[in-house]
Coordinates of C-alpha atoms and ligand atoms in Angstrom, one line a residue:
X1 CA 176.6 191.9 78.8
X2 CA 174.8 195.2 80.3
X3 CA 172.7 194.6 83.5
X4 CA 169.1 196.8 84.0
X5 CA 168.8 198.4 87.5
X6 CA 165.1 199.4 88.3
X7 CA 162.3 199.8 88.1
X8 CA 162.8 202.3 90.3
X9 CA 159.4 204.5 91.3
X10 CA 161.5 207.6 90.4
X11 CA 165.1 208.2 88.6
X12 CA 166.9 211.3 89.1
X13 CA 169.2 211.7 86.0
X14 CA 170.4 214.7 87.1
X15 CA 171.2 215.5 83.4
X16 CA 170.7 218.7 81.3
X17 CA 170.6 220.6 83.9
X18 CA 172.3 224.2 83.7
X19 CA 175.6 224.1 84.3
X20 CA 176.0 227.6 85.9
X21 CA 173.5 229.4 88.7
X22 CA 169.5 229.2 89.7
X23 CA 167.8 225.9 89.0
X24 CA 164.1 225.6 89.4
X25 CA 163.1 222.3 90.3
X26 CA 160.9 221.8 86.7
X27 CA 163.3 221.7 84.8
X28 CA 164.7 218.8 86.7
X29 CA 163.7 215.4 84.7
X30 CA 162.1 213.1 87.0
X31 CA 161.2 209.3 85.0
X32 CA 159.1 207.5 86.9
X33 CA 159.3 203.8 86.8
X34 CA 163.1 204.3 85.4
X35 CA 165.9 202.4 84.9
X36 CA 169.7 202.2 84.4
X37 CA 171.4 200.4 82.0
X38 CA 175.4 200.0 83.3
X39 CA 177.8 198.2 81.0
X40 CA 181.7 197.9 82.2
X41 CA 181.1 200.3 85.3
X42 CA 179.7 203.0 82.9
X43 CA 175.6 204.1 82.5
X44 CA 174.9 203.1 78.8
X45 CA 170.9 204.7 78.8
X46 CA 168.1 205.4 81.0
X47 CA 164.7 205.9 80.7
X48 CA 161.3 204.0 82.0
X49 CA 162.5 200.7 82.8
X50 CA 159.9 199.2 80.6
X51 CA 161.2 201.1 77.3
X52 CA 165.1 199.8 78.4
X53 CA 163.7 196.0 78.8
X54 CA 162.4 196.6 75.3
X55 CA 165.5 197.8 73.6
X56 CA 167.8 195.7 75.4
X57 CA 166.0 192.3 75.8
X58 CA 169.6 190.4 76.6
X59 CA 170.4 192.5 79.8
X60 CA 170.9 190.9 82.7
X61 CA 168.2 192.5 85.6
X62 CA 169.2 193.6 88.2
X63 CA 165.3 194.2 89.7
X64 CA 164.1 196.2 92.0
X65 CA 161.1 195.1 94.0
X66 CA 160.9 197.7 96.9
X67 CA 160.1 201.2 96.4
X68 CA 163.6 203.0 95.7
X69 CA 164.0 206.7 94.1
X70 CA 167.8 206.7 92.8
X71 CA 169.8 209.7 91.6
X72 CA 173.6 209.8 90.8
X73 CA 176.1 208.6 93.7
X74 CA 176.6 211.6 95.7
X75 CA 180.3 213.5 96.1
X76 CA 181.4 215.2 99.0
X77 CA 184.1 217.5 97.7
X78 CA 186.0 218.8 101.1
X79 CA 186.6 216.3 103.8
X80 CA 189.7 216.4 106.2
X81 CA 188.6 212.4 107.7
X82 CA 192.4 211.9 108.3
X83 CA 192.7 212.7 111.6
X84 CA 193.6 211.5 115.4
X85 CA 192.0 212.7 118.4
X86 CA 188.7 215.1 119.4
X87 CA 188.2 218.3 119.3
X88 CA 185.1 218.0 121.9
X89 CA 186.7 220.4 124.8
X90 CA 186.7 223.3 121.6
X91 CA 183.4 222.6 120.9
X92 CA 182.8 223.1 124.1
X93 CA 184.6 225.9 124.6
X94 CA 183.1 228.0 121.7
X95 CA 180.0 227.5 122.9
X96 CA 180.9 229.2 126.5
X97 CA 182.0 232.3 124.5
X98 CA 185.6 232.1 122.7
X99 CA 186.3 231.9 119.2
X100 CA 187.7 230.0 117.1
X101 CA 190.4 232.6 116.3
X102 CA 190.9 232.9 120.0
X103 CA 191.2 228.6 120.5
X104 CA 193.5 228.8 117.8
X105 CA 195.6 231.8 119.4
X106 CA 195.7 230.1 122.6
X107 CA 197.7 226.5 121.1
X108 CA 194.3 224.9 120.7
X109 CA 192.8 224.3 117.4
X110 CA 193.8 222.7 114.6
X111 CA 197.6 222.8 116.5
X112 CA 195.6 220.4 118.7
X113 CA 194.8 217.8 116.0
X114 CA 198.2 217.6 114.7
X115 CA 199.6 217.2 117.8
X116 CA 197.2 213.6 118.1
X117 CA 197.6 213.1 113.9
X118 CA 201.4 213.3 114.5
X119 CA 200.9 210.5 117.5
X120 CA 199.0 208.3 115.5
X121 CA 201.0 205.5 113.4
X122 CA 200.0 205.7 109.7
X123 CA 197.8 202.8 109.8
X124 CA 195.8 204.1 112.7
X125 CA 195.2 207.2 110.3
X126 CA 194.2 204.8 107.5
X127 CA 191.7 202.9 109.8
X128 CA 190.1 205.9 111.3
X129 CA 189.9 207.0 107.4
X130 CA 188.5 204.2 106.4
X131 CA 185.9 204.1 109.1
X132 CA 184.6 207.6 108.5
X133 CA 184.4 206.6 104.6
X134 CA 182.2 203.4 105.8
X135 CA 179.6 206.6 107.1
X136 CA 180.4 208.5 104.2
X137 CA 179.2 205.9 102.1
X138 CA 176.2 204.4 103.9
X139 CA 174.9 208.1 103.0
X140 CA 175.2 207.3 99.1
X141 CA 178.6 209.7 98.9
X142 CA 180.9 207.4 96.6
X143 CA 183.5 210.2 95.4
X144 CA 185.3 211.4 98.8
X145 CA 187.9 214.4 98.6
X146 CA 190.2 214.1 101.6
X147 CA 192.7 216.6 102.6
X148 CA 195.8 216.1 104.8
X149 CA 197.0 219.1 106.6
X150 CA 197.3 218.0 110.7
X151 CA 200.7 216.7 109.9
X152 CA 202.4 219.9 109.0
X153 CA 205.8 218.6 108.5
X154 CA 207.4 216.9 105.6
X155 CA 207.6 214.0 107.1
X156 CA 204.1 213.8 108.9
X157 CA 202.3 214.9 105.6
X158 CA 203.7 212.2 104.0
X159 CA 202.2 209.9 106.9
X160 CA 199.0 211.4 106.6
X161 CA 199.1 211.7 102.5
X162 CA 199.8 207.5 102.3
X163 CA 197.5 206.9 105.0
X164 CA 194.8 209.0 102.8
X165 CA 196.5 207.0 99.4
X166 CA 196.5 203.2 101.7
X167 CA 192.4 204.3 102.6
X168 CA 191.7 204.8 98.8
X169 CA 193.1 201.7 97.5
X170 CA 191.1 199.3 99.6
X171 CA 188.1 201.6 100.1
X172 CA 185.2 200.8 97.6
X173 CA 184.6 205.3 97.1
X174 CA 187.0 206.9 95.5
X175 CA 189.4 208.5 97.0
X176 CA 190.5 211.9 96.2
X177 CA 193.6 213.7 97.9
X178 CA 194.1 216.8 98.4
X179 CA 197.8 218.0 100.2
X180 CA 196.7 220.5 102.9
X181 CA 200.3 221.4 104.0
X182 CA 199.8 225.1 104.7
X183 CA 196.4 224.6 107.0
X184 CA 199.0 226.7 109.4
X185 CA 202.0 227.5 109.9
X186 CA 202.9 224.8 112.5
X187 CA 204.0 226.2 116.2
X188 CA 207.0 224.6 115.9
X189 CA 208.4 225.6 112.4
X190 CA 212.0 227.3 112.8
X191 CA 211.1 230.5 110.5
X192 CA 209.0 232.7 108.8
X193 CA 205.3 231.5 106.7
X194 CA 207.4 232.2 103.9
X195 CA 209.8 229.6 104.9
X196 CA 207.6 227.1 105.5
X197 CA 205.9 227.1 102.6
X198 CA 209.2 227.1 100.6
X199 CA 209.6 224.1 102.5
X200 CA 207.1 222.4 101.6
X201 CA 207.6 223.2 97.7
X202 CA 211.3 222.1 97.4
X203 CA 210.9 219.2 100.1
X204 CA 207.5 217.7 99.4
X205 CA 206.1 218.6 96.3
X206 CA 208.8 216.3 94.8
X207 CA 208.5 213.3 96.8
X208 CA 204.4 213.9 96.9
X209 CA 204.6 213.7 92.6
X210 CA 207.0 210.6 92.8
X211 CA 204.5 208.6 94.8
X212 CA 201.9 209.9 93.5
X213 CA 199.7 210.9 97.0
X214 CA 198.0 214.0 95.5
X215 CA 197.3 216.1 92.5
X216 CA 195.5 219.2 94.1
X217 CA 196.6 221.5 96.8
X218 CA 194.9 223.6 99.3
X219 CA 195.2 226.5 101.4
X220 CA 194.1 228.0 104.6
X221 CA 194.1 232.3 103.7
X222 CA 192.9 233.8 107.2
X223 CA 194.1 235.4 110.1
X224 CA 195.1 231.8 111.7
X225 CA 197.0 230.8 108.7
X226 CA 198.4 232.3 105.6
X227 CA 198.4 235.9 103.7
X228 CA 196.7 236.4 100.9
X229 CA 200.4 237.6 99.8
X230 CA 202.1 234.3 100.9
X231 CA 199.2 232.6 99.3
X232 CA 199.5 233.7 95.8
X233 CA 203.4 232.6 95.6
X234 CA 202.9 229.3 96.7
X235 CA 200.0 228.4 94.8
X236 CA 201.7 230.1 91.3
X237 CA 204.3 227.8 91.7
X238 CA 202.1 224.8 92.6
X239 CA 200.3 225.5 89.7
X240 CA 203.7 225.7 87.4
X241 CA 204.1 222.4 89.1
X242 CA 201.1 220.7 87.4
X243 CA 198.9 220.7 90.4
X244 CA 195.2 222.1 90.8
X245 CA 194.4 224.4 93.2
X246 CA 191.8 224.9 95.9
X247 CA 191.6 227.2 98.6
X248 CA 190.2 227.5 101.9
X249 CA 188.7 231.3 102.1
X250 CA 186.5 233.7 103.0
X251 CA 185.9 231.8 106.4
X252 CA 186.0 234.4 109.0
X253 CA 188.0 237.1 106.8
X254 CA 188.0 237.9 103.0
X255 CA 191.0 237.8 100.7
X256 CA 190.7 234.5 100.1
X257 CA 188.2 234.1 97.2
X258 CA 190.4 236.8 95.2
X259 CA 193.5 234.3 95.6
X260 CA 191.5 231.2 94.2
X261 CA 190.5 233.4 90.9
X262 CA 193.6 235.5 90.6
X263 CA 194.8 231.6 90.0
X264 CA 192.0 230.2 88.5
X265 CA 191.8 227.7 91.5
X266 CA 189.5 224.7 91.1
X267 CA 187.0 225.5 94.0
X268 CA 187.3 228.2 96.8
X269 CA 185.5 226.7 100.3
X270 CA 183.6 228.2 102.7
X271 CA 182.6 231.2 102.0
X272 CA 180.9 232.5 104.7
X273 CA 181.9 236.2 104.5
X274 CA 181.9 236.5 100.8
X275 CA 179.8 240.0 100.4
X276 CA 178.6 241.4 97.1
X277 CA 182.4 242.1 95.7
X278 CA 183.1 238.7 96.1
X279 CA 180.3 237.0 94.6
X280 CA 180.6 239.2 91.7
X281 CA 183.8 238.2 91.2
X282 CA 183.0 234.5 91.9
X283 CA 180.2 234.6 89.2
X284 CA 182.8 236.2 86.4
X285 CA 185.0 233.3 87.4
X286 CA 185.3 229.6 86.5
X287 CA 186.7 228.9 90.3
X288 CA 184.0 226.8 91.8
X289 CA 182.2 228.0 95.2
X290 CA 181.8 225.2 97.4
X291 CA 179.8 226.3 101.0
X292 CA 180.3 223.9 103.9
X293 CA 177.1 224.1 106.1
X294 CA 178.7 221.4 108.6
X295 CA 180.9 224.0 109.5
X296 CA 178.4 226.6 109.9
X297 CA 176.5 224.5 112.1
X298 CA 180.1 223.3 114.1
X299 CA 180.8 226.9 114.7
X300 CA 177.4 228.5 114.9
X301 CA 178.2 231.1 112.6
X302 CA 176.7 232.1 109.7
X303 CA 175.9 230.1 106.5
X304 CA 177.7 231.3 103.9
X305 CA 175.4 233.3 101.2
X306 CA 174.9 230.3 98.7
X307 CA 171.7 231.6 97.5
X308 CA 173.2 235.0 96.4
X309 CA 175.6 232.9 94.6
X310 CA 173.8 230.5 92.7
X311 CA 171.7 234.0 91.4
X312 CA 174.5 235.9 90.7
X313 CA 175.3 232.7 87.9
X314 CA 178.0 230.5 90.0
X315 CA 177.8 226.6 89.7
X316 CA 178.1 226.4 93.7
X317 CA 178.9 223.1 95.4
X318 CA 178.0 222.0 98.9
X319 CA 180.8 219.6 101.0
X320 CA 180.3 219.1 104.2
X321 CA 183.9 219.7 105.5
X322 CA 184.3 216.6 107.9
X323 CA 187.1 217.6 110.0
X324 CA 187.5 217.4 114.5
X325 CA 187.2 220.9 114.6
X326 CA 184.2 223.4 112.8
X327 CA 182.7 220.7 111.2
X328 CA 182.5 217.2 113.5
X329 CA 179.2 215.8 112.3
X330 CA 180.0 214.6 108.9
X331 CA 176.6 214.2 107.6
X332 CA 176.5 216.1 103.9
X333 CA 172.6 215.3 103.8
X334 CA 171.3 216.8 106.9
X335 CA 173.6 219.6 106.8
X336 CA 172.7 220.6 102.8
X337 CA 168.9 220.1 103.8
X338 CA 169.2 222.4 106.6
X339 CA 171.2 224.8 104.2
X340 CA 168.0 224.7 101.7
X341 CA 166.4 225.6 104.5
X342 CA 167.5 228.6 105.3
X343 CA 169.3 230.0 101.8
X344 CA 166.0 228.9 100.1
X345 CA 167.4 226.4 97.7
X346 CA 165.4 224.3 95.8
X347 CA 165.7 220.7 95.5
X348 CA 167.2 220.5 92.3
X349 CA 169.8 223.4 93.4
X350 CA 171.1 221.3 96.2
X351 CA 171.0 218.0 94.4
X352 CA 173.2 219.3 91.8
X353 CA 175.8 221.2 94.5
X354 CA 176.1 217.2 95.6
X355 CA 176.8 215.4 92.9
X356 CA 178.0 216.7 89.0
X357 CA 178.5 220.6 90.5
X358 CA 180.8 219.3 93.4
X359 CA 182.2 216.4 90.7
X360 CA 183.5 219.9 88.8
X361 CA 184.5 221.3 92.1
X362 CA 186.9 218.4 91.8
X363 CA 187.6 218.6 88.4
X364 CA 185.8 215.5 87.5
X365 CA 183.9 215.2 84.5
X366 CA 183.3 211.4 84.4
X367 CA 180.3 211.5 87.4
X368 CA 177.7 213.4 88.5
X369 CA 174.9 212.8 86.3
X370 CA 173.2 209.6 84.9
X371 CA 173.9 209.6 81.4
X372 CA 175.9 207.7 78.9
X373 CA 179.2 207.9 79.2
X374 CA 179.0 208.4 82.7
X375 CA 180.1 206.1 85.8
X376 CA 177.4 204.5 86.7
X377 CA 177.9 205.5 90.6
X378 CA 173.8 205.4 91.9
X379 CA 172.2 206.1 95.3
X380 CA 169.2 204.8 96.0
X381 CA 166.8 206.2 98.8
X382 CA 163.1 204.5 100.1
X383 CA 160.9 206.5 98.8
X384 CA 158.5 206.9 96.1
X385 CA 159.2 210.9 96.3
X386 CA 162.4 212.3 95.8
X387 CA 161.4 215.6 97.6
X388 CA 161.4 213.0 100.8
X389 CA 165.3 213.0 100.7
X390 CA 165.5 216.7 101.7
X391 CA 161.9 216.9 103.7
X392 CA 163.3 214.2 106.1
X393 CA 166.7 216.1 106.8
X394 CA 169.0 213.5 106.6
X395 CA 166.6 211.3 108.8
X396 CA 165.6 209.2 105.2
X397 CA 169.3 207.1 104.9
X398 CA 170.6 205.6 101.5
X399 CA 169.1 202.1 101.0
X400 CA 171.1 200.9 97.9
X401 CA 174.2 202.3 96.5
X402 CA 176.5 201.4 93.5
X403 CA 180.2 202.4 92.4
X404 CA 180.8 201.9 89.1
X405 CA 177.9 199.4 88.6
X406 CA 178.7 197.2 91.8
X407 CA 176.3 196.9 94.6
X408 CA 178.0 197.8 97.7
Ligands
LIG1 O1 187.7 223.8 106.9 N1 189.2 226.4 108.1 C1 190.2 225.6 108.2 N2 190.2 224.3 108.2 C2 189.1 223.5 108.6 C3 189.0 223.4 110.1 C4 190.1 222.5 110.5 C5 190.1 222.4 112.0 O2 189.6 223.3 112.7 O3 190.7 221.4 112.4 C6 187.8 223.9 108.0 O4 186.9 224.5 108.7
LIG2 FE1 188.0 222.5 105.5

């Protein structure tokens, strides 16, 4: 039997939109007074609530009697919420003068998270996890990408990974991990990059595929981390290995958005750098860009150029990068409304970079968007004005949200 949500005052479908580039906010389909119908987890129809009650006279209702403005559950495409410890003395640190290069140089860093990941017992990981995907979805996000990468060993990425796998199965968002192996090449690794990551292929790769803890990969290309060179050898042979790709790039130095197309990666992150070659080459692409404006307000450097990108044609995602060190906050709402801000995005443009754009960045087609077909994952915000959700900067919190049809 299908249940009726609504009447909400106004229903984002999200639908129809373009898939690729610029999106002016008319031709984003606002239904006032509309409604959901969900059967077996999936959206079935919308439309004005009154027209669905009509149609579908046996539906159960599920009504609405406060003023409620619902769009598609949101998804946050790059999190690292898997770790131990703070990162509060670099935060501090940065903003008396040094880098983040230069805290990484010196031992601090993301060498200083794994050192309190590595202490941690994997069920501590997969309660501080679970406690950041409580926040995560209180904000409406019910499709979470987390990474591992502070264990940097085969045997503490494997912690990490089934602490991410342990989070997922009792978590009501879905969980989606990502193995973040090569975020550096840990301090005390006996041998070159190269090695490592050779490591990590004929050591972990096989036991990650036999449990099942991951079907994507990342890597960090910069300075800190990995060459572009190293880069493209380990991610060809991930990818011969069945696995999708994403990459961590362009953050500080390029190279790394030339990697994620040369293999047709999923989604390059971050961005920040990217200048006219590399948006180009972005927009030719079907490698997603996904800009992390959490870290751009963690490190107080600059936002990375999403409005160049979405005009230059590419279908641009925005994540918001959870992780102790650029990017402690966590909150994907504030930090995309403070990116419209500044990049001049307009509401539809960020709305979509939330929800089916980042769903692709993830190679999901199943969610994003109200429509049949569709999981019926909905946030609801109160409102009667969806331009509130942005205006208010985060300040306006999801009052109602469903995964797959459930209240949660
Ligand atoms: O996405 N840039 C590399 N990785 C993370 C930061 C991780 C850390 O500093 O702990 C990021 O910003
Ligand atoms: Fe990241």
């Amino acid at each position: 039997m299908p249940t009726l949500i609504g009447p909400f005052r106004q229903l984002l479908p999200l639908d129809n939109l373009p898939e690729r580039g610029a999106i002016r906010d008319d031709q984003m389909e606002v239904i006032a007074e509309g409604g959901v119908l969900v059967a077996d987890g999936k959206v079935l129809a919308t439309g004005t609530f009154a027209q669905l009650r009509l149609d579908h006279p046996d539906a159960i209702v599920d009504e609405i009697t406060e003023d409620l403005v619902a769009m598609p559950g949101l998804v946050d495409a790059h999190t690292h919420i898997c770790y131990g410890g703070s990162r509060a003395m670099d935060f501090a640190a940065r903003n008396a003068g040094v880098s983040y290069l230069e805290i990484a140089k010196a031992g601090g860093g993301i060498w200083s998270t794994v050192q309190h990941t590595r202490a941690a017992s994997k069920e501590q990981l997969t309660n501080l996890t679970l406690e950041r995907l409580d926040y995560l979805l209180q904000q409406g996000i019910t499709t979470v990408e987390v990474k591992s990468g502070y264990g940097l060993s085969v045997k503490e990425e494997l912690k990490q990974l089934r602490a991410i796998q342990d989070a997922g199965q009792v978590h009501q968002a879905d969980v989606i991990a990502t193995c973040l192996a090569a975020h550096m090449l840990p301090r005390d690794f006996d041998g070159t990059a190269d090695e490592y990551l050779q490591t990590i292929l004929r050591d972990l790769v096989p036991l990650i595929k036999a449990e099942g803890l991951a079907k994507r990969f990342d890597i960090f290309i910069e300075q800190s981390a990995f060459t572009t060179s190293q880069a493209l050898g380990y991610l060809r042979a991930l990818k011969a290995e069945g696995f999708a790709i994403t990459v961590h790039g362009d953050q500080f130095t390029t190279g790394g958005s030339e990697v994620a197309v040369a293999v047709e990666a999923l989604s390059v992150d971050h961005l920040e750098v990217s200048d006219a070659t590399e948006i180009e080459r972005l927009a030719q692409s079907t490698t997603i860009p996904v800009v992390l404006p959490g870290a751009t307000i963690g490190l107080g450097c600059p936002w990375a150029p999403a409005r160049r990108l979405l005009d230059a044609g590419c279908a641009m995602a925005i994540a918001s990068d959870w992780n102790p060190g650029s990017a402690p906050q966590g909150n994907l709402l504030v930090q995309a409304s403070i990116l419209a801000a500044f990049e001049k995005l307009s509401t539809a443009e960020v709305f979509a970079g939330i929800t089916h754009r980042a769903a692709r960045a993830l190679g999901l087609t199943d969610r994003g968007v109200l429509a049949p077909t569709y999981l019926a994952d909905i946030v609801a915000f109160p409102t009667k004005d969806h331009r509130e959700i942005l205006y208010q900067q985060g300040r306006l919190t999801a009052k109602r949200v469903w995964r797959k049809g459930v209240k949660v």
